[in-house]
GROMACS .gro file of C-alpha atoms in nm:
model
  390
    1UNK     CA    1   0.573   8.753  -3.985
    2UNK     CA    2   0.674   8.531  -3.702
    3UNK     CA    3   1.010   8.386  -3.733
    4UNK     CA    4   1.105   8.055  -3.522
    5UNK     CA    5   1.391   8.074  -3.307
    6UNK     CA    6   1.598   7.948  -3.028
    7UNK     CA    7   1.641   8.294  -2.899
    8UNK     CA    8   1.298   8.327  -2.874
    9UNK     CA    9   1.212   8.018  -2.595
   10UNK     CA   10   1.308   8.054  -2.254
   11UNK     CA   11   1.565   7.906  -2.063
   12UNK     CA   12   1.380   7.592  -1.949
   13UNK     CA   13   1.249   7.531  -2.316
   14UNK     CA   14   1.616   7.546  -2.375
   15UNK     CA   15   1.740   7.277  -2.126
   16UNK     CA   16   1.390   7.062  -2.178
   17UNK     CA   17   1.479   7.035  -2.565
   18UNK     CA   18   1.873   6.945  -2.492
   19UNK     CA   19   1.733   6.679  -2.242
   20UNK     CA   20   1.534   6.516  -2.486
   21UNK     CA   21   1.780   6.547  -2.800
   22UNK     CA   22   1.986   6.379  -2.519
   23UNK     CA   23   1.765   6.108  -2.434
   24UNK     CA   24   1.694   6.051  -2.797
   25UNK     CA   25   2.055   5.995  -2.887
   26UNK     CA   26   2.102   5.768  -2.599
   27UNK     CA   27   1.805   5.535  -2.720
   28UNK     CA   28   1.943   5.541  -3.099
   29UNK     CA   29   2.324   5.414  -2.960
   30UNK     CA   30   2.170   5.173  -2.748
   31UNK     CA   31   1.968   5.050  -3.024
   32UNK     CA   32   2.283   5.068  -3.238
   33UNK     CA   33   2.492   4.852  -2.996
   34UNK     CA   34   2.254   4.580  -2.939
   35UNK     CA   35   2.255   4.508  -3.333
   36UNK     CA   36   2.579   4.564  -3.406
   37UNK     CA   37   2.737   4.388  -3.103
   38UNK     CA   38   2.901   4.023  -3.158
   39UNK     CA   39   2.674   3.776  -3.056
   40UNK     CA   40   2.791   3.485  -2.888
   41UNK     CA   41   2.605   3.153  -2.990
   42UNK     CA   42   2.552   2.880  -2.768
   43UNK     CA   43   2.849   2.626  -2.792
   44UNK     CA   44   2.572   2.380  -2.885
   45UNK     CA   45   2.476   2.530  -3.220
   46UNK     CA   46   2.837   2.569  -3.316
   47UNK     CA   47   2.845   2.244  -3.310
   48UNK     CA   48   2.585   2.102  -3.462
   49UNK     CA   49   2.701   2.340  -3.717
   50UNK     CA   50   3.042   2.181  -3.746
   51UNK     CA   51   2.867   1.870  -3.851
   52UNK     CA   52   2.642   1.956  -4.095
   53UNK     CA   53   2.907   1.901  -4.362
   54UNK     CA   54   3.078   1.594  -4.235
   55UNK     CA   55   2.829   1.413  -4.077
   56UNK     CA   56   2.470   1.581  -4.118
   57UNK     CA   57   2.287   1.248  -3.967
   58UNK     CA   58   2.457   1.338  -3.619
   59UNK     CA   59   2.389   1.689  -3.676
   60UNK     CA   60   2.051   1.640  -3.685
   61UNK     CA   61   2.048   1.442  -3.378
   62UNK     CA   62   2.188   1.711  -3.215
   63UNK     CA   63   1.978   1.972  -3.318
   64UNK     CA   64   1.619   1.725  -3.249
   65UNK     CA   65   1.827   1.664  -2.872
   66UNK     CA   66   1.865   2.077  -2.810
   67UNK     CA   67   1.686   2.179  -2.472
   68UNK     CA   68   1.497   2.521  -2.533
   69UNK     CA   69   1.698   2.632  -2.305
   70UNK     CA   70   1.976   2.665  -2.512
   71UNK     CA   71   1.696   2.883  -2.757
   72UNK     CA   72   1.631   3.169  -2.532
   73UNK     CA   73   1.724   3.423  -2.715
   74UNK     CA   74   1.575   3.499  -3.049
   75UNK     CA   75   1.916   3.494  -3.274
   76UNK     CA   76   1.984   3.152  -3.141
   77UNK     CA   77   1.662   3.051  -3.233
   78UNK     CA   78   1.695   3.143  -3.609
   79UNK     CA   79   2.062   3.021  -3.609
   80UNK     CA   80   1.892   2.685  -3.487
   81UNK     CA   81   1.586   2.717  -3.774
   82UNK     CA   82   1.871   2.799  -4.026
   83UNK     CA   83   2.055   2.484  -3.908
   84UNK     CA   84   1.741   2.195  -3.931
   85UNK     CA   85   1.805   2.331  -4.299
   86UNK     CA   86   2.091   2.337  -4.314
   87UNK     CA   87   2.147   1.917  -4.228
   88UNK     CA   88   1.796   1.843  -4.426
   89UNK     CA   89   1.955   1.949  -4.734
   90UNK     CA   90   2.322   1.790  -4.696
   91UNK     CA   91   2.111   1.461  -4.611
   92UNK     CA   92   1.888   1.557  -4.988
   93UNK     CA   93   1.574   1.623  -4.830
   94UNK     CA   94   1.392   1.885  -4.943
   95UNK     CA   95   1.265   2.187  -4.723
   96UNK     CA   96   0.937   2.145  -4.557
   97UNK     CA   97   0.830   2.478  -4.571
   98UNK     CA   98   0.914   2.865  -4.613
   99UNK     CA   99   1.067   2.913  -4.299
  100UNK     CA  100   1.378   3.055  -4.443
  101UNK     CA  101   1.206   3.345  -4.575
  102UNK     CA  102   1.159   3.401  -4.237
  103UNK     CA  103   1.510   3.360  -4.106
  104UNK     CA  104   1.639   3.533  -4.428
  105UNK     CA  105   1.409   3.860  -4.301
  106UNK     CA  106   1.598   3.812  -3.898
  107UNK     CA  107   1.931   3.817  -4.001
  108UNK     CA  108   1.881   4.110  -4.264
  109UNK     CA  109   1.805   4.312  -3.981
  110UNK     CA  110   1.973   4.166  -3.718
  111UNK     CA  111   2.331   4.243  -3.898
  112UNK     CA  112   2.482   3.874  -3.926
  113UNK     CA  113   2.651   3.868  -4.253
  114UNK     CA  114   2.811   3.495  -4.189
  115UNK     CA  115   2.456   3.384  -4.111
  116UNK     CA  116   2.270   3.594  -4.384
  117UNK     CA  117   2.533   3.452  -4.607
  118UNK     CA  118   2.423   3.074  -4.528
  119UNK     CA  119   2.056   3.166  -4.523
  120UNK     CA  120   2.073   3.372  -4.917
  121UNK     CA  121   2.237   3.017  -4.995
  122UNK     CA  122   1.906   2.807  -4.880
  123UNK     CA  123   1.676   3.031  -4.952
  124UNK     CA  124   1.817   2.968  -5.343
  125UNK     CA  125   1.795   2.609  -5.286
  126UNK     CA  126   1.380   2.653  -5.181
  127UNK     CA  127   1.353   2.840  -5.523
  128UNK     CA  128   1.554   2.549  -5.707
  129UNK     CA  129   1.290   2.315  -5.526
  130UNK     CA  130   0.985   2.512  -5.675
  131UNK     CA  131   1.114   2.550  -6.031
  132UNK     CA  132   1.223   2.928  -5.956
  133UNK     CA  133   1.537   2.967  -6.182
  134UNK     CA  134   1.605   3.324  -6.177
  135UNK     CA  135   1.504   3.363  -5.802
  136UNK     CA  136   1.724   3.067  -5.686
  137UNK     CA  137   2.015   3.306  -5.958
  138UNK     CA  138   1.964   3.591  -5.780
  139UNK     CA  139   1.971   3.488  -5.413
  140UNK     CA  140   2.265   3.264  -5.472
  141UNK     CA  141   2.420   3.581  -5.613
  142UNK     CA  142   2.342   3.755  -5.331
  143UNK     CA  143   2.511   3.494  -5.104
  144UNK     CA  144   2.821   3.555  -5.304
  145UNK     CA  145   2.861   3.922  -5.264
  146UNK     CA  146   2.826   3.846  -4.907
  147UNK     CA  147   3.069   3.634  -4.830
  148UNK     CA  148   3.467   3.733  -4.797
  149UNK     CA  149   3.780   3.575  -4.680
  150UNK     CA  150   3.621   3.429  -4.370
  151UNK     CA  151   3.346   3.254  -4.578
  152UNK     CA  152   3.471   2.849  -4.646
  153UNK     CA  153   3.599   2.820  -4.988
  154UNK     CA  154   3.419   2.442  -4.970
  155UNK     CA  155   3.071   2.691  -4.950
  156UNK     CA  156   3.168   2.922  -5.230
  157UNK     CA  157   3.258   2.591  -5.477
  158UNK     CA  158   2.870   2.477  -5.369
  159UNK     CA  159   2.736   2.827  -5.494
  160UNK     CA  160   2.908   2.813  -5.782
  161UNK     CA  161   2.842   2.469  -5.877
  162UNK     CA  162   2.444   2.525  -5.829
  163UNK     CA  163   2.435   2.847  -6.048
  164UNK     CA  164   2.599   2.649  -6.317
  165UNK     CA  165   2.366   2.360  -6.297
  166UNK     CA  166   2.088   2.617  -6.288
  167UNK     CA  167   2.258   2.788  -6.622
  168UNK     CA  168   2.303   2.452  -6.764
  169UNK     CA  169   1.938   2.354  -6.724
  170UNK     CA  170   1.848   2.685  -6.893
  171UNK     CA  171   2.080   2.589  -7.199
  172UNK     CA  172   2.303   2.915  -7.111
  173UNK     CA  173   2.614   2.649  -7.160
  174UNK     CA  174   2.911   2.949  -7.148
  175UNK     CA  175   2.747   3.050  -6.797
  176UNK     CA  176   2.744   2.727  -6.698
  177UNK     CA  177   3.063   2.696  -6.795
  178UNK     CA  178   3.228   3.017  -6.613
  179UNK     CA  179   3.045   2.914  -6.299
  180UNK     CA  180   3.172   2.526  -6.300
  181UNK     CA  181   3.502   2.647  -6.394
  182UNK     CA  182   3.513   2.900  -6.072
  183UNK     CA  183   3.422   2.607  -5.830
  184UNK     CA  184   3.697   2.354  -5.965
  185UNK     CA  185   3.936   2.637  -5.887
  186UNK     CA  186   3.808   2.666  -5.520
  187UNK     CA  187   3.801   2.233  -5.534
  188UNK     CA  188   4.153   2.269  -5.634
  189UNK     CA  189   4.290   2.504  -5.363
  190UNK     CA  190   4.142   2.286  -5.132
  191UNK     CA  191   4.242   1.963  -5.313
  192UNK     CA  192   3.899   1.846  -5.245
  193UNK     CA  193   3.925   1.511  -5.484
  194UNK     CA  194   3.580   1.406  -5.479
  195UNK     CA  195   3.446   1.785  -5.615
  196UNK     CA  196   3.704   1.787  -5.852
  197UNK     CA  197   3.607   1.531  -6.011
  198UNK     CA  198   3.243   1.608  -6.035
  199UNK     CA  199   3.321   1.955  -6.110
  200UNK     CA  200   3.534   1.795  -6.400
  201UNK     CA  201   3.223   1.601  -6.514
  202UNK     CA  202   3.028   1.877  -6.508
  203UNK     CA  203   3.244   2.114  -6.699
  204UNK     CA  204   3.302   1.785  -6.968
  205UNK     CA  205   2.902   1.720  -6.998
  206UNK     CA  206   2.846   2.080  -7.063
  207UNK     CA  207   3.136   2.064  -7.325
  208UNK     CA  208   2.946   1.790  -7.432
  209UNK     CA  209   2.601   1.999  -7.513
  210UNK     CA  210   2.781   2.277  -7.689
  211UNK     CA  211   2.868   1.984  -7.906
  212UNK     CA  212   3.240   2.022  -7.845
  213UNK     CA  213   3.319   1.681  -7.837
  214UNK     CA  214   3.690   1.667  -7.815
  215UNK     CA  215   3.667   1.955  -7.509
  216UNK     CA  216   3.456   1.711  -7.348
  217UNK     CA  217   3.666   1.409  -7.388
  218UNK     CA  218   3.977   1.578  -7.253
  219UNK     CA  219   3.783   1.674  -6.904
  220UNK     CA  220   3.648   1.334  -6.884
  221UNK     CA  221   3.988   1.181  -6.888
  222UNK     CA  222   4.096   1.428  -6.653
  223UNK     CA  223   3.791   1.331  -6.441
  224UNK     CA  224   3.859   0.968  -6.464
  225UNK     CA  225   4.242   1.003  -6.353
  226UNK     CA  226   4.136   1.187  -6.073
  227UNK     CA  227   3.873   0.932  -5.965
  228UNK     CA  228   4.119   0.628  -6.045
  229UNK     CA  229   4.353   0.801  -5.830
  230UNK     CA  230   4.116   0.860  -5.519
  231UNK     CA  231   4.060   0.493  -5.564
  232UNK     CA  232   3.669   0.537  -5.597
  233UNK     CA  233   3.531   0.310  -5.775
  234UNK     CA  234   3.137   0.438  -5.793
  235UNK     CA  235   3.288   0.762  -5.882
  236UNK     CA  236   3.494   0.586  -6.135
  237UNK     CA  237   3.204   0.401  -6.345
  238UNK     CA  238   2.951   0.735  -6.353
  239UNK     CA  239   3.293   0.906  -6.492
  240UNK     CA  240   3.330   0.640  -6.762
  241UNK     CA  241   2.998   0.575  -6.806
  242UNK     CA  242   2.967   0.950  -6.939
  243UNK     CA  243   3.247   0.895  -7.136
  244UNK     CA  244   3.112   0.596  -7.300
  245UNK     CA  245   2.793   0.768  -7.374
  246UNK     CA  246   3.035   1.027  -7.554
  247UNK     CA  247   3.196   0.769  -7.721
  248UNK     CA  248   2.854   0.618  -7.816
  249UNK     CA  249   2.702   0.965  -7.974
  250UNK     CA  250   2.988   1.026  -8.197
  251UNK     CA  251   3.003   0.683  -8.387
  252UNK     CA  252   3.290   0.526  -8.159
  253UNK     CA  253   3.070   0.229  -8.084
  254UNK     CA  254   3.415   0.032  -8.029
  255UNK     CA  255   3.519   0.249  -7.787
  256UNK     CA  256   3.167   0.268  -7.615
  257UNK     CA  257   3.170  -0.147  -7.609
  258UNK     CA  258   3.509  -0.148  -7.426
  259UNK     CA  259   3.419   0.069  -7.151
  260UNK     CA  260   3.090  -0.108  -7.097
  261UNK     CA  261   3.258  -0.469  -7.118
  262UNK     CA  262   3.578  -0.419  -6.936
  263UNK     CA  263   3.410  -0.152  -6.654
  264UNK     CA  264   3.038  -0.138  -6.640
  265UNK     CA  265   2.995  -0.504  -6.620
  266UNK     CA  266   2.874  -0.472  -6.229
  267UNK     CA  267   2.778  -0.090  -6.149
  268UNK     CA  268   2.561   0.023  -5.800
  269UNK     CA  269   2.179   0.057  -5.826
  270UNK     CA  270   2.219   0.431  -5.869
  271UNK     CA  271   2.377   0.404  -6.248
  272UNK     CA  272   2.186   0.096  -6.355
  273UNK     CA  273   1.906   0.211  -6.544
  274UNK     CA  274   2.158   0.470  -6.717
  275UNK     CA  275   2.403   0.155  -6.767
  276UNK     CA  276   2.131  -0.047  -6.927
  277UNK     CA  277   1.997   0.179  -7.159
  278UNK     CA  278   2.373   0.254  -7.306
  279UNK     CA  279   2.408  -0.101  -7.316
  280UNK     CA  280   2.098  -0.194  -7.522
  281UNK     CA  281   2.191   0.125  -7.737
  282UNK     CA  282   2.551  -0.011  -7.793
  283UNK     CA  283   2.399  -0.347  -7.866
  284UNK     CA  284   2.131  -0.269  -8.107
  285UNK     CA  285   2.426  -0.064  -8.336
  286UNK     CA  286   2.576  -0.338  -8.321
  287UNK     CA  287   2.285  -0.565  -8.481
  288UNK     CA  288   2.251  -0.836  -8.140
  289UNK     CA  289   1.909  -0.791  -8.107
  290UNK     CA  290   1.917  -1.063  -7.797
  291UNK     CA  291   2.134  -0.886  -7.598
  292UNK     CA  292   1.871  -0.586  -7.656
  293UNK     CA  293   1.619  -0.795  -7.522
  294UNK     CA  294   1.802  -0.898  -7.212
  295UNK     CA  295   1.853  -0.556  -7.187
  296UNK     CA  296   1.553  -0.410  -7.192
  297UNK     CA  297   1.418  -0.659  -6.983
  298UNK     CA  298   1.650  -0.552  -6.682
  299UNK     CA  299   1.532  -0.187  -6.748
  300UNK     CA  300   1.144  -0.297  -6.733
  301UNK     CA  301   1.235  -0.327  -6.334
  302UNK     CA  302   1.527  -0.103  -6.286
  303UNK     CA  303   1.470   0.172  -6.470
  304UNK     CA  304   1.323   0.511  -6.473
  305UNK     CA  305   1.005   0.657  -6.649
  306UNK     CA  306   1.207   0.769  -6.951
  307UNK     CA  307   1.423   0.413  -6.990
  308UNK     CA  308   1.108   0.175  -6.947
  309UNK     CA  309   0.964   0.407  -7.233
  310UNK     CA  310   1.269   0.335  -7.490
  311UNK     CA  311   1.245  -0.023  -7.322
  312UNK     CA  312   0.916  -0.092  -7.416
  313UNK     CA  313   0.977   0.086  -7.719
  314UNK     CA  314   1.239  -0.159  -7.830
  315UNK     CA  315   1.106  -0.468  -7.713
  316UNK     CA  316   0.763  -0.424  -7.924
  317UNK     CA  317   0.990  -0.393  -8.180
  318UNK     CA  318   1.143  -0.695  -8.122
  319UNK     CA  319   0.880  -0.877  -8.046
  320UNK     CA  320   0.727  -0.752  -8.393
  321UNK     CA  321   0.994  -0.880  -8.573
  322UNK     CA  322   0.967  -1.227  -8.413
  323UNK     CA  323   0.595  -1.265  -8.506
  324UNK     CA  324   0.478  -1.266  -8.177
  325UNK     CA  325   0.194  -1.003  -8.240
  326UNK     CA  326   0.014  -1.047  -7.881
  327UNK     CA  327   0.331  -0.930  -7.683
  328UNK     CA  328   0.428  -0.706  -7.983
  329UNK     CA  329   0.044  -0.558  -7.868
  330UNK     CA  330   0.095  -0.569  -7.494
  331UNK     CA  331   0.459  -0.364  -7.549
  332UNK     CA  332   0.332  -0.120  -7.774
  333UNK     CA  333   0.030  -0.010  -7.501
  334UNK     CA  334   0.312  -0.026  -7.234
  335UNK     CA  335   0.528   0.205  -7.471
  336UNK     CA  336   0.207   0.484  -7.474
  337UNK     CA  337   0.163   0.481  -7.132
  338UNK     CA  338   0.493   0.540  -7.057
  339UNK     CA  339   0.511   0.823  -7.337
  340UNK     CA  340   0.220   1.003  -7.179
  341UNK     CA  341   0.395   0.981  -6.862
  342UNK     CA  342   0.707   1.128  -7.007
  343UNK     CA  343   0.508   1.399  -7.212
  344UNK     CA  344   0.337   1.481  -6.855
  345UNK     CA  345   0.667   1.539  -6.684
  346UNK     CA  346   0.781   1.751  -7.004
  347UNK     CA  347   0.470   1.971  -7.008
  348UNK     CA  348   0.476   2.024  -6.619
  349UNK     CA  349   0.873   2.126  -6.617
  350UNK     CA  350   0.812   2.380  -6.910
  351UNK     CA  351   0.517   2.520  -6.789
  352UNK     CA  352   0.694   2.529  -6.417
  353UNK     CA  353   0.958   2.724  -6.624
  354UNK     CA  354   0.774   2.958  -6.793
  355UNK     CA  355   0.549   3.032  -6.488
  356UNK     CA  356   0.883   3.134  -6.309
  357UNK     CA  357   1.004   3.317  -6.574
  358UNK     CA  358   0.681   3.522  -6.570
  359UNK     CA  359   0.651   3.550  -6.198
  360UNK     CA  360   1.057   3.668  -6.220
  361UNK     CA  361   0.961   3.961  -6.442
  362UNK     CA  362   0.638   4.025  -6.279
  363UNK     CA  363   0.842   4.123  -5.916
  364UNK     CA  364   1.069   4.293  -6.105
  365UNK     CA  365   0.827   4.517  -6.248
  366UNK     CA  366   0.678   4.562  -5.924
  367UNK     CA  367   1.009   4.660  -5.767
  368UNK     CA  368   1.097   4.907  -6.017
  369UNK     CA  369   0.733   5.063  -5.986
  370UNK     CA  370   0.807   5.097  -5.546
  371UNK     CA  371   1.159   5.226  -5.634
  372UNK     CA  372   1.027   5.489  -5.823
  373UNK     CA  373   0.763   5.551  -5.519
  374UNK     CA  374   1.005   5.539  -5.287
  375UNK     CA  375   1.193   5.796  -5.498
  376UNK     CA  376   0.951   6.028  -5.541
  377UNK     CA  377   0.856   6.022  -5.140
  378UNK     CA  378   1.225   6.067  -5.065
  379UNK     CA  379   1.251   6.370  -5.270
  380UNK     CA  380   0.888   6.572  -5.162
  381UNK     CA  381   1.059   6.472  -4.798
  382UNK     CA  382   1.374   6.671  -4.889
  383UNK     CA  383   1.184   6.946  -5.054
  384UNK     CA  384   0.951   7.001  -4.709
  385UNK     CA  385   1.253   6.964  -4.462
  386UNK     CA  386   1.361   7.249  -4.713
  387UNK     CA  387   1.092   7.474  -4.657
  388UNK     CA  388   1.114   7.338  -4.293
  389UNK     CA  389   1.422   7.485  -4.218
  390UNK     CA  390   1.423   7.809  -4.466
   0.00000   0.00000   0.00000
C-alpha cells in the first residue's frame, strides 16, 4: 500500500506547497481585515443620522440632497438605505418596500453590529406593518441582544415599548407588562418626560385589560402628574381621557362627568372621536338623551369607522323613540353598513393574525428541518477529513 507523505515529494513540491499555504493565508487576513476594519462613514450620513430623532423632516432633506458621491462605497450606501428608513418611520410613514431585508443581509456580513442593531430594529417594524407578530418579536429580540453600553438607552426604551404593544395586541398582558415596565426604567434614567408618561399610560391601560382596576388608576395618576408637570396639555387630556374611560367602565359615572366637563370640554382633532363617544356614553347613563344626540351627531363627521357605527346605532334609537320612523329607517341602514365595515376590518386582522401565526411556525419547521441537514453534512465532513488524514 502506498502511504502519502511529505518525505516522499521533492524539494520543489516542498517549497511550491509552502508558497501557496503562504499565499492562501495572506488572501484569508486580507479578507479578514477589510471586514473587520472600522469603517469611517462619510460626515454627511452621520449627520443626517443625528437628526433622525430630533428633527426627521430635515433629515430627510438631507438624505434626498446627498451627491452619489458621498455613496461610493457600498457600506455607505446601505448606511444611507438604512437611513431613508430610518426618518420615514420617525415621520409615521410606512416602508415602501423590502429593502431592509436587503440591508439587514449587508451588515450581517459586513460585521457592523451598531448598524445591524438599527437595521434588526426596522426590519421588526416591516413585520409589524404586514401583521407579522412573532417575526416583528423575534427580530426586535434580536436587536436587543445586539446592542450594549454604546447602544442609546432612548433606542432600547423604543424596542421595548414595541414588543409590549405587540404582546398587548396578542392579549399576553404580563409580557406586555415586563416589556413596558423595562422601557419606563430606561425613560426614567434619561428623564425623558414625554415617554414616561406614555410608558405610564401604557403600563395603566394594560392594568386596565387584566381588569385590575385600582393598578390602573394609580399609573394613570402618576401619568397625569407627570404630564401636568411637563405642562402638556394634549398629553394631558389623552391621559385623563383614559382615566375617565376607567372611571366610566367601573360605574364612577360622577367621576367620568367631571373629567369630561372640567377638561375635555375643547380637545385636538386627534382625541375627538374618542372624546365624543365617552361623552355620549356618559350622557346616555345618565338618561339626557339630547345631549346623546348632539353627540352623536359630531361623531357622524369626526369619527372613525367603529364610533359612526355606535353613532348611528344610537341615534336610530333615538330617533325610534321620537316617532320619527323615516330617519329611525335611514339610521338603522347607516348602522349595517357601518357594522359590515367593522366586521370586515375584524375578519381581515384575525385572519392577518392567524396567517402569521401559521407562516411563523411554518419557517420554523423549515429551519429546524436545514439545521438538522446542516448537521448531518457537518458530521459526514468530519468523518471523511477523518479517513482523510488516517
Amino acid at each position: 500500500m502506498v502511504r502519502f507523505s511529505l518525505y516522499n515529494i521533492t524539494r520543489k513540491q516542498r517549497i511550491f506547497i509552502a508558497v501557496i499555504a503562504l499565499a492562501i493565508a495572506a488572501i484569508a487576513i486580507a479578507a479578514i481585515s477589510v471586514f473587520c476594519s472600522h469603517h469611517t462613514y462619510p460626515r454627511e450620513l452621520v449627520v443626517a443620522d443625528s437628526l433622525c430623532e430630533s428633527n426627521p423632516d430635515s433629515a430627510e432633506a438631507l438624505l434626498h440632497r446627498m451627491p452619489d458621491s458621498v455613496l461610493a462605497a457600498k457600506p455607505d450606501r446601505m448606511y444611507y438605505d438604512l437611513l431613508r428608513i430610518k426618518a420615514s418611520n420617525n415621520l409615521y410613514e410606512p416602508q415602501k418596500d423590502s429593502a431592509i431585508f436587503r440591508i439587514v443581509d449587508f451588515f450581517e456580513r459586513y460585521g457592523d453590529k451598531e448598524r445591524l442593531c438599527q437595521a434588526y430594529y426596522y426590519q421588526g417594524k416591516y413585520y409589524v406593518q404586514h401583521n407579522d407578530a412573532p417575526q416583528a418579536l423575534k427580530c426586535f429580540q434580536e436587536a436587543l441582544d445586539m446592542s450594549d453600553d454604546n447602544t442609546p438607552l432612548t433606542f432600547k426604551s423604543k424596542i421595548y415599548s414595541q414588543s409590549g404593544s405587540i404582546f398587548h395586541d396578542q392579549d399576553l398582558f404580563d409580557d406586555a407588562l415586563k416589556m413596558y415596565s423595562a422601557s419606563f426604567v430606561l425613560d426614567s434614567v434619561q428623564k425623558d418626560t414625554i415617554n414616561m408618561v406614555n410608558g405610564l399610560r401604557d403600563i395603566a391601560q394594560t392594568y386596565k385589560y387584566k381588569n385590575k382596576a385600582d393598578s390602573s388608576e394609580y399609573y394613570y395618576k402618576r401619568a397625569y402628574d407627570l404630564s401636568e408637570k411637563q405642562g402638556d396639555k394634549h398629553l394631558s387630556q389623552s391621559v385623563l381621557l383614559a382615566l375617565a374611560s376607567l372611571y366610566k367602565n367601573r360605574g364612577d359615572i360622577g367621576k367620568a362627568h367631571k373629567i369630561l366637563s372640567d377638561e375635555l370640554a375643547d380637545v385636538d382633532d386627534y382625541i375627538e372621536s374618542p372624546t365624543y363617544c365617552l361623552a355620549a356614553d356618559i350622557f346616555k347613563k345618565e338618561g339626557n338623551v339630547d345631549s346623546v344626540y348632539y353627540y352623536c351627531q359630531k361623531l357622524l363627521s369626526v369619527g372613525t369607522v367603529y364610533a359612526k357605527e355606535y353613532a348611528s346605532g344610537e341615534l336610530y334609537e333615538y330617533y325610534t323613540m321620537k316617532g320619527d320612523l323615516r330617519k329611525a329607517l335611514s339610521y338603522m341602514h347607516m348602522y349595517r353598513v357601518m357594522s359590515d365595515s367593522v366586521r370586515n376590518i375584524n375578519a381581515t386582522q384575525s385572519v392577518a393574525k392567524i396567517h402569521s401565526l401559521y407562516n411563523y411556525n411554518l419557517r420554523e419547521k423549515e429551519n429546524s428541518i436545514l439545521r438538522e441537514s446542516n448537521r448531518e453534512r457537518l458530521f459526514i465532513f468530519i468523518g471523511v477529513s477523518l479517513l482523510l488524514v488516517l
